[in-house]
Coordinates of C-alpha atoms and ligand atoms in Angstrom, one line a residue:
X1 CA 11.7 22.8 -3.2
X2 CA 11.7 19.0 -2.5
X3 CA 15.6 17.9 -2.5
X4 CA 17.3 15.8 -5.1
X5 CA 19.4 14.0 -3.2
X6 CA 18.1 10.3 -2.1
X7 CA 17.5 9.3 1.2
X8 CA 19.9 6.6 1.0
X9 CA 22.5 8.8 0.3
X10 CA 24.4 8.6 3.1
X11 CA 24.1 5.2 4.3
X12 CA 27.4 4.9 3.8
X13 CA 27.6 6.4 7.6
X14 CA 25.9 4.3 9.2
X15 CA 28.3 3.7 12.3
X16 CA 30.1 0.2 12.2
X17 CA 28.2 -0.2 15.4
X18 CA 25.1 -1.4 14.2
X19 CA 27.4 -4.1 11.9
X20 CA 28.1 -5.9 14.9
X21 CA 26.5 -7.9 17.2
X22 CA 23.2 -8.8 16.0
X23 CA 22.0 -12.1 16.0
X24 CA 19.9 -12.8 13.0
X25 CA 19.2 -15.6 11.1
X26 CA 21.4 -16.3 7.8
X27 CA 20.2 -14.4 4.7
X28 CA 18.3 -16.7 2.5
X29 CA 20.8 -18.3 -0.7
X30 CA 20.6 -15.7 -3.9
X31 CA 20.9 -12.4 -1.4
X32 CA 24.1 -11.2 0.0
X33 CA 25.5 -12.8 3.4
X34 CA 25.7 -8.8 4.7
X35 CA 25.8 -7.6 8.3
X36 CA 22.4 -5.5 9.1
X37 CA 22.0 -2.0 8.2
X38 CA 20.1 0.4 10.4
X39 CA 16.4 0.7 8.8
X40 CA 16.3 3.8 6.7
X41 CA 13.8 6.4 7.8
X42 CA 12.1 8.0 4.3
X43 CA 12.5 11.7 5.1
X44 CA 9.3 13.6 5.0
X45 CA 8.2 15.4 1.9
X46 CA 9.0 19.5 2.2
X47 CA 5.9 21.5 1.8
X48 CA 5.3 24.9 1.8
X49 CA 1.7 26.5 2.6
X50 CA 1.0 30.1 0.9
X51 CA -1.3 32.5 1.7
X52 CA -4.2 30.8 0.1
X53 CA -3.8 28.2 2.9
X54 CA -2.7 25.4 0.3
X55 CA 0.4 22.9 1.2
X56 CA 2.1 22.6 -1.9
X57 CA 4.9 19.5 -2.1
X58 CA 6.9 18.9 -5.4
X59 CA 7.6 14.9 -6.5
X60 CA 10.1 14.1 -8.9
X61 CA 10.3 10.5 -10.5
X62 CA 13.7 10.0 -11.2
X63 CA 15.8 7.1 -11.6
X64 CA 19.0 6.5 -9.6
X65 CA 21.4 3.5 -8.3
X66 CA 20.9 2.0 -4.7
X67 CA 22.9 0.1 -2.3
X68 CA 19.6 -2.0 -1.7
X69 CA 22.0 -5.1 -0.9
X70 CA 25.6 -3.9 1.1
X71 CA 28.3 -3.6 -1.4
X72 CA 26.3 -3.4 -4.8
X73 CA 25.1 -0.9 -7.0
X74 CA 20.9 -1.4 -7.9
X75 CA 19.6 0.2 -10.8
X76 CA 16.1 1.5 -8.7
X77 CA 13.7 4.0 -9.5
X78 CA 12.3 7.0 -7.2
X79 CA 10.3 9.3 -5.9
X80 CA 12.6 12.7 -5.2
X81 CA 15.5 10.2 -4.5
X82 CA 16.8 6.9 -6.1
X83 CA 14.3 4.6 -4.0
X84 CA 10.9 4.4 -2.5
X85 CA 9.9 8.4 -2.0
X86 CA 9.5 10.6 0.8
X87 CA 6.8 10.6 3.2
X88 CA 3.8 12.7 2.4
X89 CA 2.2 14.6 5.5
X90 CA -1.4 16.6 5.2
X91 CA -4.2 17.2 8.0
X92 CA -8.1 16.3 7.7
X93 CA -9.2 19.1 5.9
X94 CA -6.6 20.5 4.5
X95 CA -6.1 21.6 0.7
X96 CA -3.0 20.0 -0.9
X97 CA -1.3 20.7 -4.2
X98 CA 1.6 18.5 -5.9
X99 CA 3.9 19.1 -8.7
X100 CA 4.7 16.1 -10.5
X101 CA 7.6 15.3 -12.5
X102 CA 8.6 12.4 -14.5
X103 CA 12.1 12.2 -15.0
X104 CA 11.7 8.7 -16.5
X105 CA 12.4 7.5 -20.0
X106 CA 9.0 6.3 -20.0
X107 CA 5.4 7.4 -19.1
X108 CA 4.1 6.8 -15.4
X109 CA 1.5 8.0 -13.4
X110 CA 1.3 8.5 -9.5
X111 CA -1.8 7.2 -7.7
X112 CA -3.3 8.1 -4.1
X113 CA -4.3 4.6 -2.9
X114 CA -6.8 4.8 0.1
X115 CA -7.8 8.6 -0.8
X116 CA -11.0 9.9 -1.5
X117 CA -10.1 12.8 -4.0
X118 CA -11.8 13.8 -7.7
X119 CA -10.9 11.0 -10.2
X120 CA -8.9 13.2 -12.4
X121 CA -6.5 13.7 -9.8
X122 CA -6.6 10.2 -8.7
X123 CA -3.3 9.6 -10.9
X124 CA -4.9 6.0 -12.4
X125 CA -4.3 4.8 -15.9
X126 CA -6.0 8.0 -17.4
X127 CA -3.1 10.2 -15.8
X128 CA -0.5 9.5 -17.4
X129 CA 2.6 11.8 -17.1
X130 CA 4.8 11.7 -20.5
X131 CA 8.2 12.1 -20.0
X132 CA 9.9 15.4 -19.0
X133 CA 6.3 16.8 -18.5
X134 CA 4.7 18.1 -14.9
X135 CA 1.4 16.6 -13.6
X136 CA 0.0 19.0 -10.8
X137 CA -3.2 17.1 -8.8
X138 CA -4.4 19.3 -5.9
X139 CA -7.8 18.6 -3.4
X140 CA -9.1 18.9 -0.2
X141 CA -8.3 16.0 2.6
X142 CA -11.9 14.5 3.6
X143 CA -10.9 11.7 5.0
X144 CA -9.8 10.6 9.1
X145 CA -6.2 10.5 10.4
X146 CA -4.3 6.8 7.8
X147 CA -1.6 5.5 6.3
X148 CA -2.0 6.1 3.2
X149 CA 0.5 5.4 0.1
X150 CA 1.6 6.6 -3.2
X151 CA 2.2 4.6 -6.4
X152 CA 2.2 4.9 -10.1
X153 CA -0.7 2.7 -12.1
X154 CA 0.5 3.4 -15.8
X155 CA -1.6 0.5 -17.3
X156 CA 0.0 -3.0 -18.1
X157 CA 2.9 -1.6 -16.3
X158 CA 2.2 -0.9 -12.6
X159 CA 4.0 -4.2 -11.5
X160 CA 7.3 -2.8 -13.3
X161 CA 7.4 0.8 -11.9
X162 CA 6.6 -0.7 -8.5
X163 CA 9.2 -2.7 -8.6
X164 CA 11.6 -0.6 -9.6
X165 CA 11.4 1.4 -6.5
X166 CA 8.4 3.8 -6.8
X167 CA 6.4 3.8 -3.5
X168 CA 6.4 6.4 -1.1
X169 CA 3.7 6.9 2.3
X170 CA 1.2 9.6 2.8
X171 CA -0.1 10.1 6.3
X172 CA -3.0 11.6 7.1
X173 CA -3.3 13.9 10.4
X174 CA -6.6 14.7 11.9
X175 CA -7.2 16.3 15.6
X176 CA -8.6 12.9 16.9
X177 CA -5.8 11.0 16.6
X178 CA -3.4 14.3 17.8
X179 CA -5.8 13.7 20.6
X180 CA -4.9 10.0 21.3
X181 CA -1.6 9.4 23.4
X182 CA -0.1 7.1 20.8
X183 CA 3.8 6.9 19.6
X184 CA 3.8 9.5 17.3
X185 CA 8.0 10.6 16.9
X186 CA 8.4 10.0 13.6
X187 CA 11.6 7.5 13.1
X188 CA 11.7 7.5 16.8
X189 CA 8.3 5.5 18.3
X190 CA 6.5 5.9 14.9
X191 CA 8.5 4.3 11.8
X192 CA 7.4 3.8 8.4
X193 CA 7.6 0.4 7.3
X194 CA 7.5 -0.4 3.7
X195 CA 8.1 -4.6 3.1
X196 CA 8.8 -5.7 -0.5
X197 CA 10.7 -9.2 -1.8
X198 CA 13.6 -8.8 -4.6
X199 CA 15.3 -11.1 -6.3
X200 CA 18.3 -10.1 -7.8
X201 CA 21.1 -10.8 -10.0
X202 CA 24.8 -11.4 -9.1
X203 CA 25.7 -7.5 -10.0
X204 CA 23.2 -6.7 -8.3
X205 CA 20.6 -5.9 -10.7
X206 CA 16.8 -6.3 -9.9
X207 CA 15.6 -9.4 -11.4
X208 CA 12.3 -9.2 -13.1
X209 CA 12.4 -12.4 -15.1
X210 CA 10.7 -15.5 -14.6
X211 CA 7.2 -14.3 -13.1
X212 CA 5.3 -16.4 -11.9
X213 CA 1.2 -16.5 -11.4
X214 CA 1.2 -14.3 -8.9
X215 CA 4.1 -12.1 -10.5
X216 CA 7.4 -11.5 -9.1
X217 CA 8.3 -13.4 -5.9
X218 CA 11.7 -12.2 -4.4
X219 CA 13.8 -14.4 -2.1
X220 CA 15.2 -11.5 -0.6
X221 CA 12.9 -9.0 1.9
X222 CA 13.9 -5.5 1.1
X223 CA 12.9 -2.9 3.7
X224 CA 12.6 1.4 3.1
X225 CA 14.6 0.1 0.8
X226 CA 17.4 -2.0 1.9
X227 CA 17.7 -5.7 2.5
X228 CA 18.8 -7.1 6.2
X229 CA 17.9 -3.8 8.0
X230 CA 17.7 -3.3 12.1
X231 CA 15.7 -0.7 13.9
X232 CA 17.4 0.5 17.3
X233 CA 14.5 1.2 19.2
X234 CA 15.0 3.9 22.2
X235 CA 10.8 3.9 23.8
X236 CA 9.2 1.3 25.6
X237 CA 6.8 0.8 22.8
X238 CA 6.9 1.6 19.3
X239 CA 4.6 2.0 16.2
X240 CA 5.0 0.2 12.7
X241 CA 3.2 1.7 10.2
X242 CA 3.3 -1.3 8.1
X243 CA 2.7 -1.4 4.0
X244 CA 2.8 -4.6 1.7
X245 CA 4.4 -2.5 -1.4
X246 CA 5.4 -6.6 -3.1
X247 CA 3.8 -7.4 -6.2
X248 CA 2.1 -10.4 -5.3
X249 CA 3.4 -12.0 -2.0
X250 CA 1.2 -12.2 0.8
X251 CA 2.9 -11.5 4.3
X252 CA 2.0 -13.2 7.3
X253 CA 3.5 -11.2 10.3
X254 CA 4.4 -11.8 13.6
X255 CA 7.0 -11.6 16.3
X256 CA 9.0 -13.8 17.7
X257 CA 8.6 -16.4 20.6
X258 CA 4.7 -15.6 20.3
X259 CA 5.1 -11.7 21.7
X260 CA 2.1 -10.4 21.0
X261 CA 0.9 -6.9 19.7
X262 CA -1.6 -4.1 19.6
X263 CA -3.1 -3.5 15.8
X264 CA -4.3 0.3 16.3
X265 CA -5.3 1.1 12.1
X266 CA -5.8 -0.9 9.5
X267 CA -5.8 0.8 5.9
X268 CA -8.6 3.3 6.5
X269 CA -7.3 4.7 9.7
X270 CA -7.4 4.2 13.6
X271 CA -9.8 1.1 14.8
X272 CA -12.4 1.5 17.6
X273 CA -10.0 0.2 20.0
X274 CA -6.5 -1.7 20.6
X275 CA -6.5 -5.7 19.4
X276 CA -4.1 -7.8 20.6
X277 CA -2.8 -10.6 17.7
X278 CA -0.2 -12.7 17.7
X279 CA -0.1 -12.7 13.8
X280 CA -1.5 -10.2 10.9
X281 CA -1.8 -11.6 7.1
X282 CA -0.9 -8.7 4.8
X283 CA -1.8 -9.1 1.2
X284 CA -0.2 -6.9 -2.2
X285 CA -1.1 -3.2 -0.8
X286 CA -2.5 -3.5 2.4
X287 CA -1.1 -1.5 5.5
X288 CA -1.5 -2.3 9.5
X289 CA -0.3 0.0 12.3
X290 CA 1.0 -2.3 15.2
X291 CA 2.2 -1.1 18.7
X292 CA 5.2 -3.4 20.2
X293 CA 6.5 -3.4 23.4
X294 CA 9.8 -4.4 24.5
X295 CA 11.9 -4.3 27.4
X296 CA 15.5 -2.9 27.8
X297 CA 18.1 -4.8 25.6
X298 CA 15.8 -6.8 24.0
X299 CA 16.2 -8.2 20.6
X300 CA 13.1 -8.9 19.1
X301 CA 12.4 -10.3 15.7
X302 CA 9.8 -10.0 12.8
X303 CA 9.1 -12.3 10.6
X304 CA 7.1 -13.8 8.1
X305 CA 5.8 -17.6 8.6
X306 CA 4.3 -19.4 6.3
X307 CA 0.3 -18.3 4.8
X308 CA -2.1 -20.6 7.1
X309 CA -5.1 -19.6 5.2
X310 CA -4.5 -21.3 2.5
X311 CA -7.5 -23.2 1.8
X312 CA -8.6 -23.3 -2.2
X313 CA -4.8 -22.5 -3.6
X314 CA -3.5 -25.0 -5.6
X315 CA -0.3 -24.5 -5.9
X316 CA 0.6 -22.9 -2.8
X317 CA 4.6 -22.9 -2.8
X318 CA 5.2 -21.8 -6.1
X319 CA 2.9 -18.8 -4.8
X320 CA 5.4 -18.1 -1.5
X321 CA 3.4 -19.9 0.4
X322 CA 5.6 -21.7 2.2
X323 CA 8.1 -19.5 3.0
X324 CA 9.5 -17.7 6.2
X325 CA 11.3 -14.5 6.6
X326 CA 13.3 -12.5 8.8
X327 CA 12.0 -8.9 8.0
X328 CA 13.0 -6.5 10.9
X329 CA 15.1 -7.2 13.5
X330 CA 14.3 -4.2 16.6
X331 CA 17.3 -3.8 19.0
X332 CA 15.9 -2.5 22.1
X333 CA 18.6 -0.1 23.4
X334 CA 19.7 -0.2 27.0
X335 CA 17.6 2.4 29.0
X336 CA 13.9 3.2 27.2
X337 CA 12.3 6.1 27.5
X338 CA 8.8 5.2 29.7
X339 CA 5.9 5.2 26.5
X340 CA 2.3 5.9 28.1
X341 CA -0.2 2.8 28.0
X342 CA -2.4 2.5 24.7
X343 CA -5.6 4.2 25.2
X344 CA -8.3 1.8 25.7
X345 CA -10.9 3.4 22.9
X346 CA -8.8 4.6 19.3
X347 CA -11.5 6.0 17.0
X348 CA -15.3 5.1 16.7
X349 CA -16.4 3.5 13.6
X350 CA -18.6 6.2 11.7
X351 CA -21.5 3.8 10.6
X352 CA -22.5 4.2 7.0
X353 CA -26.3 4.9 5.8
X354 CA -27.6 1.8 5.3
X355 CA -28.0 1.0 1.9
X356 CA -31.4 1.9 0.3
X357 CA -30.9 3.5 -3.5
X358 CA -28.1 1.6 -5.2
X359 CA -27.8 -2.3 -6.2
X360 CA -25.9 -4.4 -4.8
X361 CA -22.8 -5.1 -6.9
X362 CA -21.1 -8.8 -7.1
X363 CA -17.5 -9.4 -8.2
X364 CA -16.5 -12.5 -9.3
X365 CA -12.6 -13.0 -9.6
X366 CA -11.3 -15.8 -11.8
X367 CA -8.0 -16.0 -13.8
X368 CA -7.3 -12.4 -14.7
X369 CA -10.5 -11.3 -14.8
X370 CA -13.6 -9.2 -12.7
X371 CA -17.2 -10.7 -13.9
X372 CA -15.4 -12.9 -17.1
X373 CA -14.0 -9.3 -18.3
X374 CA -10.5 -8.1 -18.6
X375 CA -10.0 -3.9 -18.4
X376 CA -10.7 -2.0 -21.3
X377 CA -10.0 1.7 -21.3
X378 CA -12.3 2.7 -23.3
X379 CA -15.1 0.3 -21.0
X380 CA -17.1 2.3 -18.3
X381 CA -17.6 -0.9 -16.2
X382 CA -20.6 0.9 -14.4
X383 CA -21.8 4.3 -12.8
X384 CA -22.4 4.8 -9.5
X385 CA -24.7 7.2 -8.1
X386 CA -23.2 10.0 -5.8
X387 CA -24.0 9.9 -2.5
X388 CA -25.4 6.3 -2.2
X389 CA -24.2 3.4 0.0
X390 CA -23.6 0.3 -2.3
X391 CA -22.9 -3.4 -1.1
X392 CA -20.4 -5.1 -2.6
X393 CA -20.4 -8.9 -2.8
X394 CA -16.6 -10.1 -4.1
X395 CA -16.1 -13.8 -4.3
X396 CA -12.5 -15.3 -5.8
X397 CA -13.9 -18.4 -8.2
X398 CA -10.4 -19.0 -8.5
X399 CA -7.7 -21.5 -7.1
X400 CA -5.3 -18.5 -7.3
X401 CA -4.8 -15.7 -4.3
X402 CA -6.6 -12.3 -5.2
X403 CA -7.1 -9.5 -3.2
X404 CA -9.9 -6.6 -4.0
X405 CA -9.0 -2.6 -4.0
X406 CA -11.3 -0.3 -4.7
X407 CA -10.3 3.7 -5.4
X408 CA -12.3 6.5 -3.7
X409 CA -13.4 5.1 -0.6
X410 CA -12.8 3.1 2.1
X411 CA -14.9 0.3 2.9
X412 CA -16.5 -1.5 6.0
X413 CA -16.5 -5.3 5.1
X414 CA -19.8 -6.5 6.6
X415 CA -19.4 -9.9 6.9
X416 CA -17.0 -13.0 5.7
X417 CA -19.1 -15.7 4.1
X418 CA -22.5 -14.2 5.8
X419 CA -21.0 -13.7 9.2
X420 CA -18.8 -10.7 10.7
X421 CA -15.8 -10.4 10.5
X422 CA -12.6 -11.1 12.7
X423 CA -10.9 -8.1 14.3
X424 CA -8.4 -7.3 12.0
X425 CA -10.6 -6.8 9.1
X426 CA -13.4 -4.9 11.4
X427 CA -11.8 -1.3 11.0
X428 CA -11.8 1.1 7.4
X429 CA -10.1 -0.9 4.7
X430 CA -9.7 -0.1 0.9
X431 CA -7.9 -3.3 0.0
X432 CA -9.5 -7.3 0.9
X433 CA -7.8 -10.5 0.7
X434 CA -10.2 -12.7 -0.8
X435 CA -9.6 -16.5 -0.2
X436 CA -11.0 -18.8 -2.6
X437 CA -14.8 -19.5 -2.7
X438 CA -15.3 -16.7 0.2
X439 CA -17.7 -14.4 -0.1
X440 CA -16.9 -10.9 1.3
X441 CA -19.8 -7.9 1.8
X442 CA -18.3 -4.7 1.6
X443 CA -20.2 -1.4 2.1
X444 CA -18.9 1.7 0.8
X445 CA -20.2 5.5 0.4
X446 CA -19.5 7.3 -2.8
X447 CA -19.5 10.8 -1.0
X448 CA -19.5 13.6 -2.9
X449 CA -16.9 13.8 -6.0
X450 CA -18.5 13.5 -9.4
X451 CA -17.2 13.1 -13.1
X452 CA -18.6 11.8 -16.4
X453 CA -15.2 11.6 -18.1
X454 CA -12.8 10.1 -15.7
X455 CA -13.6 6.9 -14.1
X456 CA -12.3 5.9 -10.7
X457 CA -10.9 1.5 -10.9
X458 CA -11.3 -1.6 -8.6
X459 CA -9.3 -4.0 -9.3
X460 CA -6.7 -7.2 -8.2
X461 CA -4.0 -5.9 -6.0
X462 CA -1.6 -8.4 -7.5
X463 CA 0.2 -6.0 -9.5
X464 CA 0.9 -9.0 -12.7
X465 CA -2.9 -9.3 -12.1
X466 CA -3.6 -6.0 -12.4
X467 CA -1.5 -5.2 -15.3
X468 CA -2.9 -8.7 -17.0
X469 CA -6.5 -6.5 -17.1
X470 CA -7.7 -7.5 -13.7
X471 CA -9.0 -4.0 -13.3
X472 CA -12.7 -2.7 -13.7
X473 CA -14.0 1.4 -14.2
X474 CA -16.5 3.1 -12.5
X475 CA -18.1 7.1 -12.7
X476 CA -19.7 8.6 -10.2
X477 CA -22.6 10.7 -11.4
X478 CA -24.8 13.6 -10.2
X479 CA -28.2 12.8 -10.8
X480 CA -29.2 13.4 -14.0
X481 CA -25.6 13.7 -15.3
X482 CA -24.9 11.6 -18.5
X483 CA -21.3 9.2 -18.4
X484 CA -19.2 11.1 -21.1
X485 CA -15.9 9.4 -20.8
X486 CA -12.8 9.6 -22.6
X487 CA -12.1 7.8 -25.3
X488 CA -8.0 6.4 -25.8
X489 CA -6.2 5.5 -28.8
X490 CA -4.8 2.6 -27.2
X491 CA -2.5 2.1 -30.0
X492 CA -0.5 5.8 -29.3
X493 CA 0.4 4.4 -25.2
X494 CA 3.3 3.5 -25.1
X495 CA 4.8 2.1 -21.9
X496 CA 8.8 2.1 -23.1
Ligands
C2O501 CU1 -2.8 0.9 -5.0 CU2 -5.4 1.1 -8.1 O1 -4.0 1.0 -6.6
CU502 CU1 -5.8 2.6 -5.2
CU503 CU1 -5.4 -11.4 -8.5

């Protein structure tokens, strides 16, 4: 059984050694002035495996008060704890079962983002979990060694559960990676790193007034959970498994003093090989695995500086634009255990059929809407046929940021405005930035899992976007099989 008690529990103990000494640059004005706070480490999730060979895990959504800020009490929601949720562990090929409960006031649903799984145990807006009731998803891992992550989609509410505090990892382990001599300690040389901005009020409430386009900007960066957090690091180099769980604020990451680093994964999993970047733009539900390296006694900083690529947004700092961040500060300690060099080859990039049997697709996004529509439930945007490669063209017509998800698969984005593109956006993504009047190709294959009642969405990764109806449906089909889906008495959701 998955513990109640929250991982932040005992922060409280954190020894007063890490409250002294660090040099970091003065909290921004609306967060507490407080001395850093080690980084907490989301515990991973307990699972049991039976005889059938299943790993079963158990996932409570509960509310519960955190000490996000030192010294106050935050309202926060959770997944098996008041904040964030455990980490979720499963290997390539193995069969995984979850029991689900809500423990809210108010119905929620948990989705697999990055996973390709049967859409009625994708946990969209057509899983909804009433209160006090058990949800119990189960499937087979298809997919390579990721970072992965968990989140509820309750329709025209996603932003607000999100926000609350409902996130949690799942990491994917597959042989090939096992294989690769990568940091791999988990909250030792391999740490989970979940960045979010909060605003909040003087008691210390979360502050979800005064939205703006691109939903709720926070002036405060909160990490696992806490705001002003340190990492002591103990190995010459270490591995952030990075996630952008904000709503809308785009992150663009680097180090200080121009240290560079390795990107190893992007969304999808493990690139061919090692890039070196000084810098990595992270946009509403994007992750990036980067390898640091730092030498003995070192305090290294990162940050966020301002969004360069800009181009086409109006009004760029009322968006967050313009602002900079602290968000980690790593403490090198003293002596560092020896890590091995990166390998020079990660994980070759499987490449997909090329596409013969399906159209090609194209997205525009504008305002809150895909193609001029806003989501409808009861709306089968299109069907896709199983086991087809389709190209995707997406193109933001807006003067607003957007970004482009897609559930089931993870795609290979072909090229950026008719040529290829850079690096960071060569490896297995689920989730695209799209600046305005871009044009990105995306190829994706829609494997194996069929349904003609539950559709799978693509939508805005801006989470007030999102819940605003930027958000399309798609079935897959079997040939021959006829799109039967659901229909919802809109009028009976309720979202408290
Ligand atoms: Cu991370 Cu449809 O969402
Ligand atoms: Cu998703
Ligand atoms: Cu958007």
């Amino acid at each position: 059984m998955v513990s109640r008690r929250g991982f932040l529990t005992g922060l409280a103990l954190v020894p007063a050694a890490y409250a002294a000494g660090c040099s970091i640059r003065p909290s921004p004005a609306g967060s507490a002035a407080d001395s850093p706070r080690a980084l907490p480490i989301p515990p991973q999730a307990p699972s049991t495996v039976g005889p059938d060979g299943v790993r079963r895990f158990a996932l409570r959504a509960q509310s519960g008060t955190t000490e996000m800020i030192r010294g106050k009490q935050t309202p926060t929601w959770g997944y098996s704890g008041s904040v964030l949720g455990p980490t979720v562990r499963a290997r390539r090929g193995e069969q995984v079962a979850f029991t689900i409960t809500n423990d809210l006031s108010e119905p929620t649903s948990v989705h697999w983002h990055g996973m390709h799984l049967p859409a009625k145990f994708d946990g969209g807006p057509h899983q909804m979990i009433a209160p006090g009731a058990v949800w119990a998803p189960h499937w087979t891992i298809a997919q390579q060694a990721a970072t992965l992550w968990y989140h509820p989609h309750p329709h025209g509410a996603t932003e607000k559960h999100v926000h609350r505090g409902l996130s949690g990892l799942f990491l994917i382990d597959d042989d090939a990676s096992d294989a690769l001599d990568l940091p791999k300690e988990y909250g030792v040389d391999d740490i989970p790193l979940v960045i979010q901005d909060r605003r909040f009020t003087d008691d210390g409430t979360l502050d979800d007034s005064d939205a703006t386009d691109v939903g709720l900007l926070g002036d405060t960066i909160v990490t696992n959970g806490i705001a002003n957090a340190h990492l002591t690091v103990t190995t010459e180099r270490v591995r952030l498994r990075i996630l952008n769980g904000s709503s809308g604020r785009l992150y663009n990451l680097s180090f200080n003093e121009g240290r560079k680093f390795q990107l190893i994964a992007t969304d999808g999993g493990l690139l061919p090989e090692p890039v070196t970047l000084e810098r990595i733009q992270l946009s509403p539900g994007e992750r990036a695995e980067l390898v640091v390296t730092l030498g003995a006694g070192e305090n290294v900083t990162l940050r966020s500086l301002p969004i360069t690529e800009r181009a086409g947004i109006d009004r760029a700092a009322e968006f967050g634009f313009d602002d900079t961040f602290t968000i980690l500060t790593l403490r090198a300690a003293s002596g560092l255990r020896p890590s091995a060099a990166l390998p020079a080859t990660l994980i070759p990039m499987r490449a997909l059929a090329s596409p013969t049997t399906a159209p090609t697709r194209s997205f525009d996004l504008q305002w809150f809407m895909i193609n001029n529509r806003r989501m409808d439930m009861n709306r089968i945007d299109m069907t896709v046929p199983v086991d087809t490669t389709e190209v995707w063209t997406v193109r933001n017509k807006d003067n607003w940021p957007h970004n482009f998800h897609v559930h089931d698969v993870q795609f290979q984005i072909l090229a950026v405005d008719g040529t290829p593109p850079p690096p960071d956006l060569s490896g297995w993504k689920d989730t695209v930035y799209t600046t305005p009047d871009t044009t990105y190709t995306l190829a994706m294959h829609f494997a194996d899992h069929t349904d003609p009642t539950y559709p799978y969405m693509y939508h805005c990764h801006l989470l007030h976007h999102e819940d605003q109806g930027m958000m399309g449906q798609f079935l897959v089909l079997a040939p021959g099989q006829q799109a039967a889906p659901m229909q919802m008495d809109m009028g009976s959701m309720s979202h408290g």
